């Protein structure tokens, strides 16, 4: 039995007003992530408009596992793709029924499988005969979702051309394994986002081939298709999905979201802790670079694999917002002793002073979820706000403690 989660503490105000409050209070000791639940509701509405009525969204808690995020998304009716006991437990703690949870990690420890069995989480992702055998031995009534890969560079997934037939033969011969669905993660092409439509088309063809092969081998119809990596697929291209499977209205289509529900919901307030001015020819020459050291970094709210290429808003310690003006070549550095802890190697900024603030938007995906206490620095703090009555109503039943 999962223990009840702690009541959420939520400021009953907007993100903008909360940001002004913390600046006015001189909050400089630690960085601060402001989680805006209203923005998550807006993002959910935008996502549902993209998907239409043909798909059900599922959310992987690893993107942002803050209790307020999980509680709100559970109230919005999302399903959850969990990777571990901790993630399954956190989602169950919000009141989500096990029927809306998938154990989505293709590689699982025996304890993880047994926990899913104990909690009646039936759908479990596998990508090999060996993994299916392990799950079947520990959890005979589990329903298998087969993970497929689109190319050899993907870490997880069986080959749809060389492995699937063997797996389907095994499933049929066992007479006890139930295949509930297939899961395909779109191959990401950051340098060529226009190719996502073609990638989706390839994924659809792979799914159709597997469905047809299962039917030809005499396996029961596969009732579920899960697609992930879909955040940047243009809405017009998404219509390929219902068009491809219109002949099977019973097929359940799940789209596993990634960043789109939470990325824009977090704003980071960081402050300048120190600076170093580098001049040509010593102390009297022109400024070559100003190095700023802030109270956050790659071990905190900033993802290691994403460059910061958008200029943060600048607020003086007295609350004055700085707009465009004289700027200098600058670099932003994290607070740890690691020389690789650099946030931005080159950015144009006005000259800042110790105690001034930098405000970074779009920080809701992966950052704090991956944060560590390297060098003894604390995990960046997160405060939560909700200003709209509809958002407040959604989370009211969670026993929310409202802060003024």
PDB file of N, CA and C in Angstrom, residues 76-125:
ATOM      1  N   UNK A  76      -5.463  15.704 -14.837  1.00  0.00           N
ATOM      2  CA  UNK A  76      -5.799  15.973 -16.243  1.00  0.00           C
ATOM      3  C   UNK A  76      -6.045  14.685 -17.024  1.00  0.00           C
ATOM      4  N   UNK A  77      -5.898  13.543 -16.365  1.00  0.00           N
ATOM      5  CA  UNK A  77      -6.254  12.270 -16.982  1.00  0.00           C
ATOM      6  C   UNK A  77      -5.155  11.591 -17.766  1.00  0.00           C
ATOM      7  N   UNK A  78      -3.911  12.030 -17.619  1.00  0.00           N
ATOM      8  CA  UNK A  78      -2.837  11.405 -18.384  1.00  0.00           C
ATOM      9  C   UNK A  78      -2.503  10.027 -17.836  1.00  0.00           C
ATOM     10  N   UNK A  79      -1.929   9.189 -18.720  1.00  0.00           N
ATOM     11  CA  UNK A  79      -1.291   7.967 -18.289  1.00  0.00           C
ATOM     12  C   UNK A  79       0.177   8.254 -18.028  1.00  0.00           C
ATOM     13  N   UNK A  80       0.884   7.263 -17.482  1.00  0.00           N
ATOM     14  CA  UNK A  80       2.285   7.465 -17.102  1.00  0.00           C
ATOM     15  C   UNK A  80       3.140   6.293 -17.557  1.00  0.00           C
ATOM     16  N   UNK A  81       4.283   6.611 -18.160  1.00  0.00           N
ATOM     17  CA  UNK A  81       5.273   5.621 -18.578  1.00  0.00           C
ATOM     18  C   UNK A  81       6.424   5.664 -17.586  1.00  0.00           C
ATOM     19  N   UNK A  82       6.483   4.685 -16.703  1.00  0.00           N
ATOM     20  CA  UNK A  82       7.427   4.703 -15.584  1.00  0.00           C
ATOM     21  C   UNK A  82       8.602   3.764 -15.836  1.00  0.00           C
ATOM     22  N   UNK A  83       9.749   4.106 -15.257  1.00  0.00           N
ATOM     23  CA  UNK A  83      10.971   3.336 -15.483  1.00  0.00           C
ATOM     24  C   UNK A  83      11.427   2.560 -14.264  1.00  0.00           C
ATOM     25  N   UNK A  84      10.880   2.840 -13.091  1.00  0.00           N
ATOM     26  CA  UNK A  84      11.452   2.287 -11.861  1.00  0.00           C
ATOM     27  C   UNK A  84      10.388   2.145 -10.792  1.00  0.00           C
ATOM     28  N   UNK A  85      10.774   1.505  -9.695  1.00  0.00           N
ATOM     29  CA  UNK A  85       9.878   1.385  -8.542  1.00  0.00           C
ATOM     30  C   UNK A  85       9.530   2.769  -8.001  1.00  0.00           C
ATOM     31  N   UNK A  86      10.531   3.633  -7.903  1.00  0.00           N
ATOM     32  CA  UNK A  86      10.292   4.974  -7.365  1.00  0.00           C
ATOM     33  C   UNK A  86       9.281   5.739  -8.207  1.00  0.00           C
ATOM     34  N   UNK A  87       9.405   5.661  -9.527  1.00  0.00           N
ATOM     35  CA  UNK A  87       8.464   6.384 -10.386  1.00  0.00           C
ATOM     36  C   UNK A  87       7.064   5.789 -10.306  1.00  0.00           C
ATOM     37  N   UNK A  88       6.967   4.463 -10.308  1.00  0.00           N
ATOM     38  CA  UNK A  88       5.643   3.845 -10.172  1.00  0.00           C
ATOM     39  C   UNK A  88       5.010   4.228  -8.846  1.00  0.00           C
ATOM     40  N   UNK A  89       5.795   4.202  -7.771  1.00  0.00           N
ATOM     41  CA  UNK A  89       5.271   4.554  -6.460  1.00  0.00           C
ATOM     42  C   UNK A  89       4.809   5.994  -6.382  1.00  0.00           C
ATOM     43  N   UNK A  90       5.577   6.905  -6.977  1.00  0.00           N
ATOM     44  CA  UNK A  90       5.211   8.324  -6.959  1.00  0.00           C
ATOM     45  C   UNK A  90       3.906   8.562  -7.703  1.00  0.00           C
ATOM     46  N   UNK A  91       3.731   7.902  -8.834  1.00  0.00           N
ATOM     47  CA  UNK A  91       2.506   8.080  -9.622  1.00  0.00           C
ATOM     48  C   UNK A  91       1.313   7.450  -8.910  1.00  0.00           C
ATOM     49  N   UNK A  92       1.491   6.251  -8.387  1.00  0.00           N
ATOM     50  CA  UNK A  92       0.405   5.620  -7.628  1.00  0.00           C
ATOM     51  C   UNK A  92       0.004   6.484  -6.432  1.00  0.00           C
ATOM     52  N   UNK A  93       0.966   7.171  -5.852  1.00  0.00           N
ATOM     53  CA  UNK A  93       0.695   8.028  -4.704  1.00  0.00           C
ATOM     54  C   UNK A  93      -0.204   9.205  -5.019  1.00  0.00           C
ATOM     55  N   UNK A  94      -0.328   9.563  -6.288  1.00  0.00           N
ATOM     56  CA  UNK A  94      -1.235  10.648  -6.676  1.00  0.00           C
ATOM     57  C   UNK A  94      -2.656  10.146  -6.910  1.00  0.00           C
ATOM     58  N   UNK A  95      -2.862   8.841  -6.779  1.00  0.00           N
ATOM     59  CA  UNK A  95      -4.197   8.288  -6.993  1.00  0.00           C
ATOM     60  C   UNK A  95      -4.448   7.725  -8.379  1.00  0.00           C
ATOM     61  N   UNK A  96      -3.415   7.693  -9.218  1.00  0.00           N
ATOM     62  CA  UNK A  96      -3.582   7.132 -10.568  1.00  0.00           C
ATOM     63  C   UNK A  96      -3.789   5.623 -10.466  1.00  0.00           C
ATOM     64  N   UNK A  97      -4.806   5.070 -11.120  1.00  0.00           N
ATOM     65  CA  UNK A  97      -5.009   3.616 -11.078  1.00  0.00           C
ATOM     66  C   UNK A  97      -3.934   2.896 -11.886  1.00  0.00           C
ATOM     67  N   UNK A  98      -3.617   1.650 -11.537  1.00  0.00           N
ATOM     68  CA  UNK A  98      -2.555   0.925 -12.251  1.00  0.00           C
ATOM     69  C   UNK A  98      -2.836   0.735 -13.733  1.00  0.00           C
ATOM     70  N   UNK A  99      -4.102   0.803 -14.128  1.00  0.00           N
ATOM     71  CA  UNK A  99      -4.446   0.655 -15.544  1.00  0.00           C
ATOM     72  C   UNK A  99      -3.934   1.812 -16.390  1.00  0.00           C
ATOM     73  N   UNK A 100      -3.563   2.921 -15.763  1.00  0.00           N
ATOM     74  CA  UNK A 100      -3.029   4.075 -16.485  1.00  0.00           C
ATOM     75  C   UNK A 100      -1.516   4.175 -16.359  1.00  0.00           C
ATOM     76  N   UNK A 101      -0.872   3.093 -15.957  1.00  0.00           N
ATOM     77  CA  UNK A 101       0.575   3.092 -15.778  1.00  0.00           C
ATOM     78  C   UNK A 101       1.185   1.968 -16.607  1.00  0.00           C
ATOM     79  N   UNK A 102       2.296   2.280 -17.277  1.00  0.00           N
ATOM     80  CA  UNK A 102       3.081   1.286 -18.006  1.00  0.00           C
ATOM     81  C   UNK A 102       4.469   1.234 -17.370  1.00  0.00           C
ATOM     82  N   UNK A 103       4.970   0.030 -17.126  1.00  0.00           N
ATOM     83  CA  UNK A 103       6.384  -0.122 -16.764  1.00  0.00           C
ATOM     84  C   UNK A 103       7.153  -0.126 -18.077  1.00  0.00           C
ATOM     85  N   UNK A 104       7.714   1.033 -18.426  1.00  0.00           N
ATOM     86  CA  UNK A 104       8.171   1.275 -19.789  1.00  0.00           C
ATOM     87  C   UNK A 104       9.647   0.997 -20.024  1.00  0.00           C
ATOM     88  N   UNK A 105      10.397   0.689 -18.984  1.00  0.00           N
ATOM     89  CA  UNK A 105      11.830   0.432 -19.177  1.00  0.00           C
ATOM     90  C   UNK A 105      12.007  -0.981 -19.733  1.00  0.00           C
ATOM     91  N   UNK A 106      12.688  -1.132 -20.879  1.00  0.00           N
ATOM     92  CA  UNK A 106      12.858  -2.479 -21.451  1.00  0.00           C
ATOM     93  C   UNK A 106      13.751  -3.400 -20.626  1.00  0.00           C
ATOM     94  N   UNK A 107      14.543  -2.837 -19.704  1.00  0.00           N
ATOM     95  CA  UNK A 107      15.439  -3.647 -18.879  1.00  0.00           C
ATOM     96  C   UNK A 107      15.077  -3.413 -17.413  1.00  0.00           C
ATOM     97  N   UNK A 108      14.651  -4.483 -16.726  1.00  0.00           N
ATOM     98  CA  UNK A 108      14.108  -4.316 -15.380  1.00  0.00           C
ATOM     99  C   UNK A 108      14.717  -5.330 -14.420  1.00  0.00           C
ATOM    100  N   UNK A 109      14.910  -4.921 -13.190  1.00  0.00           N
ATOM    101  CA  UNK A 109      15.361  -5.856 -12.164  1.00  0.00           C
ATOM    102  C   UNK A 109      14.188  -6.730 -11.737  1.00  0.00           C
ATOM    103  N   UNK A 110      14.464  -7.900 -11.170  1.00  0.00           N
ATOM    104  CA  UNK A 110      13.371  -8.734 -10.655  1.00  0.00           C
ATOM    105  C   UNK A 110      12.503  -8.004  -9.629  1.00  0.00           C
ATOM    106  N   UNK A 111      13.121  -7.214  -8.758  1.00  0.00           N
ATOM    107  CA  UNK A 111      12.335  -6.486  -7.753  1.00  0.00           C
ATOM    108  C   UNK A 111      11.363  -5.505  -8.408  1.00  0.00           C
ATOM    109  N   UNK A 112      11.784  -4.884  -9.505  1.00  0.00           N
ATOM    110  CA  UNK A 112      10.911  -3.942 -10.209  1.00  0.00           C
ATOM    111  C   UNK A 112       9.714  -4.669 -10.805  1.00  0.00           C
ATOM    112  N   UNK A 113       9.947  -5.825 -11.391  1.00  0.00           N
ATOM    113  CA  UNK A 113       8.854  -6.616 -11.968  1.00  0.00           C
ATOM    114  C   UNK A 113       7.894  -7.062 -10.877  1.00  0.00           C
ATOM    115  N   UNK A 114       8.424  -7.520  -9.767  1.00  0.00           N
ATOM    116  CA  UNK A 114       7.576  -7.993  -8.668  1.00  0.00           C
ATOM    117  C   UNK A 114       6.782  -6.844  -8.053  1.00  0.00           C
ATOM    118  N   UNK A 115       7.371  -5.654  -8.010  1.00  0.00           N
ATOM    119  CA  UNK A 115       6.631  -4.494  -7.512  1.00  0.00           C
ATOM    120  C   UNK A 115       5.449  -4.191  -8.443  1.00  0.00           C
ATOM    121  N   UNK A 116       5.693  -4.227  -9.759  1.00  0.00           N
ATOM    122  CA  UNK A 116       4.602  -4.010 -10.716  1.00  0.00           C
ATOM    123  C   UNK A 116       3.506  -5.043 -10.509  1.00  0.00           C
ATOM    124  N   UNK A 117       3.892  -6.275 -10.285  1.00  0.00           N
ATOM    125  CA  UNK A 117       2.907  -7.341 -10.036  1.00  0.00           C
ATOM    126  C   UNK A 117       2.108  -7.047  -8.767  1.00  0.00           C
ATOM    127  N   UNK A 118       2.797  -6.666  -7.706  1.00  0.00           N
ATOM    128  CA  UNK A 118       2.133  -6.360  -6.438  1.00  0.00           C
ATOM    129  C   UNK A 118       1.114  -5.239  -6.592  1.00  0.00           C
ATOM    130  N   UNK A 119       1.434  -4.251  -7.442  1.00  0.00           N
ATOM    131  CA  UNK A 119       0.576  -3.081  -7.625  1.00  0.00           C
ATOM    132  C   UNK A 119      -0.419  -3.256  -8.778  1.00  0.00           C
ATOM    133  N   UNK A 120      -0.420  -4.420  -9.419  1.00  0.00           N
ATOM    134  CA  UNK A 120      -1.324  -4.728 -10.531  1.00  0.00           C
ATOM    135  C   UNK A 120      -1.083  -3.829 -11.747  1.00  0.00           C
ATOM    136  N   UNK A 121       0.186  -3.433 -11.935  1.00  0.00           N
ATOM    137  CA  UNK A 121       0.569  -2.714 -13.163  1.00  0.00           C
ATOM    138  C   UNK A 121       0.906  -3.787 -14.193  1.00  0.00           C
ATOM    139  N   UNK A 122       0.009  -3.999 -15.142  1.00  0.00           N
ATOM    140  CA  UNK A 122       0.087  -5.177 -15.994  1.00  0.00           C
ATOM    141  C   UNK A 122       0.922  -4.979 -17.248  1.00  0.00           C
ATOM    142  N   UNK A 123       0.919  -3.783 -17.801  1.00  0.00           N
ATOM    143  CA  UNK A 123       1.620  -3.565 -19.075  1.00  0.00           C
ATOM    144  C   UNK A 123       3.104  -3.312 -18.824  1.00  0.00           C
ATOM    145  N   UNK A 124       3.938  -4.160 -19.427  1.00  0.00           N
ATOM    146  CA  UNK A 124       5.373  -4.112 -19.207  1.00  0.00           C
ATOM    147  C   UNK A 124       6.086  -4.177 -20.553  1.00  0.00           C
ATOM    148  N   UNK A 125       7.013  -3.257 -20.775  1.00  0.00           N
ATOM    149  CA  UNK A 125       7.736  -3.169 -22.045  1.00  0.00           C
ATOM    150  C   UNK A 125       8.938  -4.107 -22.026  1.00  0.00           C
TER     151      UNK A 125
END
